[in-house]
mmCIF file of C-alpha atoms in Angstrom:
data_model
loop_
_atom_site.group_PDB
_atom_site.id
_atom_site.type_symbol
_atom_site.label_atom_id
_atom_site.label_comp_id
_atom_site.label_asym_id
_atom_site.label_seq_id
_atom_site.Cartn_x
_atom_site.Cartn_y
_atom_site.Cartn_z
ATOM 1 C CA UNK Z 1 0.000 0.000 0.000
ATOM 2 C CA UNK Z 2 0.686 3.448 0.008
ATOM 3 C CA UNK Z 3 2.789 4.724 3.063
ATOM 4 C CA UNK Z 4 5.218 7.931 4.218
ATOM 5 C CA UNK Z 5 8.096 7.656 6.540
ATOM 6 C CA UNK Z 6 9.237 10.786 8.169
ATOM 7 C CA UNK Z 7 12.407 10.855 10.840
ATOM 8 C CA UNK Z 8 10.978 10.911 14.652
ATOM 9 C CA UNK Z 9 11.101 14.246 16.271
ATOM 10 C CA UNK Z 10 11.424 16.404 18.435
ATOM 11 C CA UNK Z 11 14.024 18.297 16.567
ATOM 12 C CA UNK Z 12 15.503 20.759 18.430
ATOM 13 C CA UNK Z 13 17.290 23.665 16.723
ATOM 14 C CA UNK Z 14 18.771 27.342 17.548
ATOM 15 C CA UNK Z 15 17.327 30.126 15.156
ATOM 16 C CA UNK Z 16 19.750 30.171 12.310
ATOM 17 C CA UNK Z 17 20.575 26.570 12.136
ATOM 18 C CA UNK Z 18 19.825 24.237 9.043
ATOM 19 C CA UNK Z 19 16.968 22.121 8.701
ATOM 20 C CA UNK Z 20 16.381 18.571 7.296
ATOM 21 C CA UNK Z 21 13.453 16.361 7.903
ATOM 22 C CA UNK Z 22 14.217 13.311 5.976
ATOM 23 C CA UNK Z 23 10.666 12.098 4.071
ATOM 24 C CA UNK Z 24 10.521 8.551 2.522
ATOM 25 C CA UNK Z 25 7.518 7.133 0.712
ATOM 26 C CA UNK Z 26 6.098 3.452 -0.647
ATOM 27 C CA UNK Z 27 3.393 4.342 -3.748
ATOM 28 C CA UNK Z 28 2.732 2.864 -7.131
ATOM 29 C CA UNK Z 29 3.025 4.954 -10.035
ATOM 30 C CA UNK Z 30 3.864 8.302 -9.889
ATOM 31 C CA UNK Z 31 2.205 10.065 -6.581
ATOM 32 C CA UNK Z 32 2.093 13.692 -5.941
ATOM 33 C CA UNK Z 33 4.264 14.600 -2.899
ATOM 34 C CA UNK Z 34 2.935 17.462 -0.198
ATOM 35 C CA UNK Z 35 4.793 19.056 2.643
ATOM 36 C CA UNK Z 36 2.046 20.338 4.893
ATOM 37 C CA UNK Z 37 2.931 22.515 8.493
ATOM 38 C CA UNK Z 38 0.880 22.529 11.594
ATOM 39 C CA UNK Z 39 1.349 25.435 14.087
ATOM 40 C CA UNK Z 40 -0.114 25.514 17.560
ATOM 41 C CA UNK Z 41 -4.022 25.206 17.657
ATOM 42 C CA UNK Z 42 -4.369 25.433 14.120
ATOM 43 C CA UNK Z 43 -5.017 23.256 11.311
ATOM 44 C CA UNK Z 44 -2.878 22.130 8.860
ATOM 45 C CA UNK Z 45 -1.314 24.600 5.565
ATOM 46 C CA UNK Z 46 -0.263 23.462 2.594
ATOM 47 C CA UNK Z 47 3.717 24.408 2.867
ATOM 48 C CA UNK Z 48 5.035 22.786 -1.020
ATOM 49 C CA UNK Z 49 4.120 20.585 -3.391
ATOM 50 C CA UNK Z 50 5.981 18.675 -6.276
ATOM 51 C CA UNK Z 51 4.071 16.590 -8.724
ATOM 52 C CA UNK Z 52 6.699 14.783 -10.575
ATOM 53 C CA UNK Z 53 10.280 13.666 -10.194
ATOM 54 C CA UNK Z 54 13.033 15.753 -9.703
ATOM 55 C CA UNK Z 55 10.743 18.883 -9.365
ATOM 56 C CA UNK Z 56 10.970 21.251 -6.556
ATOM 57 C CA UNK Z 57 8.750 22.772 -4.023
ATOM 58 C CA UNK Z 58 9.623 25.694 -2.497
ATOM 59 C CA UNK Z 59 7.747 28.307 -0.005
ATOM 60 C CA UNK Z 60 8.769 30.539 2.453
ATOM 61 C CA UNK Z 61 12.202 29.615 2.471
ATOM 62 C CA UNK Z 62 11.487 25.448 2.277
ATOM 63 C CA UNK Z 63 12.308 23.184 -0.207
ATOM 64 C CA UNK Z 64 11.769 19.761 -1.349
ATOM 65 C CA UNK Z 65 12.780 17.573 -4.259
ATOM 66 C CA UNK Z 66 11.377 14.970 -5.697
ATOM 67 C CA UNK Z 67 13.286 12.298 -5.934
ATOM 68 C CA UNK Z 68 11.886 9.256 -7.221
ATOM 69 C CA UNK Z 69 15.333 6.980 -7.773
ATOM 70 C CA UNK Z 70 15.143 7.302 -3.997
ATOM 71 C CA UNK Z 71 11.469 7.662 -3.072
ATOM 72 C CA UNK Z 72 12.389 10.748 -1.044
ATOM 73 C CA UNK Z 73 11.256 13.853 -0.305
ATOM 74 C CA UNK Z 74 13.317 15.941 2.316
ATOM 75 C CA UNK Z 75 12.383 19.221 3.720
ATOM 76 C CA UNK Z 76 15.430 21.383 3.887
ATOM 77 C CA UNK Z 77 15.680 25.039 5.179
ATOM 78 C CA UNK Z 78 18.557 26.873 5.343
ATOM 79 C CA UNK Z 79 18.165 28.936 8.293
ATOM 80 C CA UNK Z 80 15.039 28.595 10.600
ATOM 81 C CA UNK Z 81 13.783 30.932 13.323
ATOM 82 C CA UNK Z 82 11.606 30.389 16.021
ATOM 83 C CA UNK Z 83 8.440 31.108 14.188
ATOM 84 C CA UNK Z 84 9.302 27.910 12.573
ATOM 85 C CA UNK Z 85 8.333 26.050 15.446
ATOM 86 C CA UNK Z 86 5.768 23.803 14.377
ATOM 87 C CA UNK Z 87 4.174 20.053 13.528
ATOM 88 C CA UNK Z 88 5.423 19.416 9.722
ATOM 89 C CA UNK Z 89 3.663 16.651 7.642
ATOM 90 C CA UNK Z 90 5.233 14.679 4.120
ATOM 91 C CA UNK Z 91 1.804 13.849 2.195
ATOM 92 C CA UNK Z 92 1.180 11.630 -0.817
ATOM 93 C CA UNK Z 93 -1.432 11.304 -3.480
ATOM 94 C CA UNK Z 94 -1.351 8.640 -6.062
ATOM 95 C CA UNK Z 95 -3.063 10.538 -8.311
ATOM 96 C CA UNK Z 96 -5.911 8.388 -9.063
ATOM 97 C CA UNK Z 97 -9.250 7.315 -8.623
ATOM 98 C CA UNK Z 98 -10.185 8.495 -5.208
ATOM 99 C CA UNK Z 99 -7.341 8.038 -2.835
ATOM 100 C CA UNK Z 100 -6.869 10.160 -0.077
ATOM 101 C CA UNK Z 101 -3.776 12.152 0.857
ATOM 102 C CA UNK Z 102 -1.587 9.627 2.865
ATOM 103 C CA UNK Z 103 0.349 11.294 6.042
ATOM 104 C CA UNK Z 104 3.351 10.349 7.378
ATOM 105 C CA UNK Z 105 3.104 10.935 11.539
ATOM 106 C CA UNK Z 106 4.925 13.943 11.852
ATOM 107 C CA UNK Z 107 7.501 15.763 13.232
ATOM 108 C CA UNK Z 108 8.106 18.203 15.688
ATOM 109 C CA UNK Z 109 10.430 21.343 14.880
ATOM 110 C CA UNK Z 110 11.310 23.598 18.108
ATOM 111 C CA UNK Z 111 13.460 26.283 17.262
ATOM 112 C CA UNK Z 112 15.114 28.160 20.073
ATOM 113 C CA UNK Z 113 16.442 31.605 20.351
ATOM 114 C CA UNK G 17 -8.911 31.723 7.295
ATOM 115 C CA UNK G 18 -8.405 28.847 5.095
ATOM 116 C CA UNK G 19 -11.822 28.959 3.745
ATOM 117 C CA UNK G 20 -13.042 25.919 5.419
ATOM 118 C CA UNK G 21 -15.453 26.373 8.588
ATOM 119 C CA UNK G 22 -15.621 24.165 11.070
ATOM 120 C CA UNK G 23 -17.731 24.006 13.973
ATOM 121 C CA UNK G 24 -17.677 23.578 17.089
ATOM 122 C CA UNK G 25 -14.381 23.857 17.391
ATOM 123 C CA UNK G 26 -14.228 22.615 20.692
ATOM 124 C CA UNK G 27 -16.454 20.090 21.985
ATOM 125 C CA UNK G 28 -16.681 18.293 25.629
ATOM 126 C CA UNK G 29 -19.448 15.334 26.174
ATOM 127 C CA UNK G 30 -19.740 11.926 28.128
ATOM 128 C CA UNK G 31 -19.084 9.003 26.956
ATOM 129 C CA UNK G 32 -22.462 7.144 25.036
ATOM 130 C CA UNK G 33 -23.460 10.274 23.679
ATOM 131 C CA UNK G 34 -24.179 11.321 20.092
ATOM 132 C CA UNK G 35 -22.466 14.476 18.524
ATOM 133 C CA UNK G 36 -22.564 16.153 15.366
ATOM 134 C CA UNK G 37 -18.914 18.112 13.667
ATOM 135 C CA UNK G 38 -20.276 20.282 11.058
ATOM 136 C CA UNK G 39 -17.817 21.432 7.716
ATOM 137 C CA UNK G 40 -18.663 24.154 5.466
ATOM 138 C CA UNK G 41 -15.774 23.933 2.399
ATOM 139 C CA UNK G 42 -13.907 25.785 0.334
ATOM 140 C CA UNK G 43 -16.288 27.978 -1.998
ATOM 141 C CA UNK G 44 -15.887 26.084 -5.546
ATOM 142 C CA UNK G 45 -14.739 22.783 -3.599
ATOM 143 C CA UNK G 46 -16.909 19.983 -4.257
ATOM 144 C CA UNK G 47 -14.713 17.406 -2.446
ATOM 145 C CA UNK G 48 -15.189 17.471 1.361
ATOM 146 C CA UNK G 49 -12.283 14.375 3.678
ATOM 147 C CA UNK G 50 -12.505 13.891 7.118
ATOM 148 C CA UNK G 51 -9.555 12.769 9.018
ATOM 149 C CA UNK G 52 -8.998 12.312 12.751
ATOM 150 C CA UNK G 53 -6.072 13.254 14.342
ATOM 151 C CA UNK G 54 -4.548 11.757 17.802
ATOM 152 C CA UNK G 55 -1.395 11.576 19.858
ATOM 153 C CA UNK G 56 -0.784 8.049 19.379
ATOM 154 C CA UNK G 57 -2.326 7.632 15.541
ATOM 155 C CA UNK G 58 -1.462 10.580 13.638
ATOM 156 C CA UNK G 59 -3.497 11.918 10.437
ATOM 157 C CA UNK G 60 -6.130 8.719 10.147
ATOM 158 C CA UNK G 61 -8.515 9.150 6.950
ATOM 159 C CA UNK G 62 -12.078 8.715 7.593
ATOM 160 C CA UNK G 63 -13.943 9.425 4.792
ATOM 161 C CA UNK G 64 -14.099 10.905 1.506
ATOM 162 C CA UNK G 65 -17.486 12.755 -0.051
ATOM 163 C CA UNK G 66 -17.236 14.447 -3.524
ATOM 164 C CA UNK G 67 -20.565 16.218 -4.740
ATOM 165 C CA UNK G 68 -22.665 14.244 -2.142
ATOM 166 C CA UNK G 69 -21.548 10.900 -3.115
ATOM 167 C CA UNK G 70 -19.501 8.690 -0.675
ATOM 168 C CA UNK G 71 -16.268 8.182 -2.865
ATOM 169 C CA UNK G 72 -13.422 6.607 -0.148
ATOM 170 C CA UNK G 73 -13.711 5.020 3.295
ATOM 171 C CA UNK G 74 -10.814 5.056 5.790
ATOM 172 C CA UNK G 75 -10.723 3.314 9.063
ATOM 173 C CA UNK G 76 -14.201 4.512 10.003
ATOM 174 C CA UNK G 77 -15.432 2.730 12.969
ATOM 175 C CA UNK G 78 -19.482 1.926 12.199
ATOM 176 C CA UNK G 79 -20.596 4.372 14.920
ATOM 177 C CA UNK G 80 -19.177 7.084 12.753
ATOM 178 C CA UNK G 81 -21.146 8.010 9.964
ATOM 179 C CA UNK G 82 -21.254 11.243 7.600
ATOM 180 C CA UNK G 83 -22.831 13.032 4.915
ATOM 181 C CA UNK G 84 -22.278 15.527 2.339
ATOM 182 C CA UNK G 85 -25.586 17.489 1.400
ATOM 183 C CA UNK G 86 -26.466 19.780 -1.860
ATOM 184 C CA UNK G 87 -25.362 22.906 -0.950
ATOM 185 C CA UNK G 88 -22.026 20.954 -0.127
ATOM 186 C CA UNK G 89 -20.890 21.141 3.483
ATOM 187 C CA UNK G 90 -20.310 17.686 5.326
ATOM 188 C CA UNK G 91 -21.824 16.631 8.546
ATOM 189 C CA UNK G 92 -19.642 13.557 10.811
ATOM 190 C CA UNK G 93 -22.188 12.182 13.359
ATOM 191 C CA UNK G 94 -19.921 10.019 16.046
ATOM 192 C CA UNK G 95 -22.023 8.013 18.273
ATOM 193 C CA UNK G 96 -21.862 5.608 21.437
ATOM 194 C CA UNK G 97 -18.793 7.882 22.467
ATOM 195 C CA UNK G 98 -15.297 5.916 24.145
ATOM 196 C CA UNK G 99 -12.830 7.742 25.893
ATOM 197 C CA UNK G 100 -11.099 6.882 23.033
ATOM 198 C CA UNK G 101 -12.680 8.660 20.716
ATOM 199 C CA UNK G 102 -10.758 11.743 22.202
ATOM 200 C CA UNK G 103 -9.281 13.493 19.062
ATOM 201 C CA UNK G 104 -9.134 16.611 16.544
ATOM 202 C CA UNK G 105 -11.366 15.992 13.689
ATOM 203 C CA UNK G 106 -10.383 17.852 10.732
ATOM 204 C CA UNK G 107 -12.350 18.355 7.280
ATOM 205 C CA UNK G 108 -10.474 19.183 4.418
ATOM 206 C CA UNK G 109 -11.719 20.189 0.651
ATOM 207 C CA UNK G 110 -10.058 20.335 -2.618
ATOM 208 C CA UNK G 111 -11.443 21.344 -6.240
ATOM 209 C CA UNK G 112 -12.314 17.445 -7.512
ATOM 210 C CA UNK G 113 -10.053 14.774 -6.624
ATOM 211 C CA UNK G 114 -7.281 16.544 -4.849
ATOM 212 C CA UNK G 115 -4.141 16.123 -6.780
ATOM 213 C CA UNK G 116 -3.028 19.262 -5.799
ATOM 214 C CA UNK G 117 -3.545 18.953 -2.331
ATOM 215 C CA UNK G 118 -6.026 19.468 0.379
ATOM 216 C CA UNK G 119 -7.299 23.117 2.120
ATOM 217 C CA UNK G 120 -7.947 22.139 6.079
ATOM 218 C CA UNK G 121 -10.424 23.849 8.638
ATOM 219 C CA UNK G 122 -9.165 24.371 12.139
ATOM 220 C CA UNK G 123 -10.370 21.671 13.346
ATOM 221 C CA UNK G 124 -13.099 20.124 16.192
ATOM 222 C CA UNK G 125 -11.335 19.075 19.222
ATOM 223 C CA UNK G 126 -13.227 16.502 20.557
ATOM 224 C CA UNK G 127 -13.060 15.650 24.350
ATOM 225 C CA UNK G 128 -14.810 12.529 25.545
ATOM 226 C CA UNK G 129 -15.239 12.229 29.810
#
């Protein structure tokens, strides 16, 4: 079946530091990959999207490539601050029929000052 | 505001009772997903309605139930409450099928006592 893989948090990181949250996936055919960011109390916002291989996503700083030779999808920053400090979310769609977007469990940024 | 209205968005009962989470979508968005979202389960998909048809099912225990009606917005009715059934209940809606990802309300935390 369809399934995402993100590394455990918490991560803990000063403001300035680089960010990686490594973002694996298991899909047939070619599925659209999402990067989607939880702050406190509220829902969930789309962050990026890529919907084929070796594209890249990028918002507010983030990026993600898609790479398929390694089913990946790593969200990279290169310099966080503490309004970073959030619940982030790798997302798949398989891009047919009516599959739902597939989560991975999250992870837990903390950025300190 | 991400377009999607939920309501209530916070909701305390006992457990064996009935509720009702209410989702009005996206304007334009004719797909409506529920998803639940605990500490111990992450993002699960419940259900998927697109234009007032049932289209997906997730792991939706039988004593949830939901609807989409004509003028679009989704109902989730959960019934013979568990402690268990302690969560945030998010809708989502998208254009059609998704494939370019999903807008979320804010969410319905659910408290069961």
């Amino acid at each position: 079946g369809n399934s995402v893989t993100q590394m455990e948090g918490p991560v803990t990181l000063s403001e300035e530091a680089f960010l990686t949250i490594n973002c694996t996936y298991t899909a047939t055919g070619y599925p659209s990959l999402f990067w989607y960011v939880q702050y406190p109390g509220e829902g969930l916002q789309l962050l990026l999207k890529a919907t084929k291989a070796d594209d890249k996503g990028s918002n507010k700083g983030f990026e993600a490539t898609y790479r398929k030779e390694t089913t990946s999808f790593h969200l990279e920053k290169g310099s966080v601050q503490v309004s970073d400090s959030a619940v982030y979310f790798c997302a798949l769609n398989r891009n047919s029929g009516n599959t739902p977007l597939v989560f991975g469990k999250g992870t837990r940024l903390s950025v300190i000052a | 505001d991400s377009g999607v209205t939920q309501t209530p968005k916070h909701l305390i009962t006992a457990t064996g009772q009935r509720v009702t989470l209410r989702c009005s979508p996206r304007s334009g968005d004719l797909s409506v997903y529920w998803y639940q979202q605990s500490l111990d389960q992450g993002l699960q998909f419940l259900i998927h309605y697109y234009n007032g048809e049932e289209r997906a099912k997730g792991n939706i225990l039988e004593r949830f139930s939901a609807q989409q009606f004509p003028d679009l917005h989704s109902e989730l009715n959960l019934s013979s409450l568990e402690l268990g059934d302690s969560a945030l209940y998010f809708c989502a809606s998208s254009p059609r099928q998704g494939l370019w990802g999903y807008t979320f309300g804010s969410g319905t935390r659910l408290t069961v006592v």
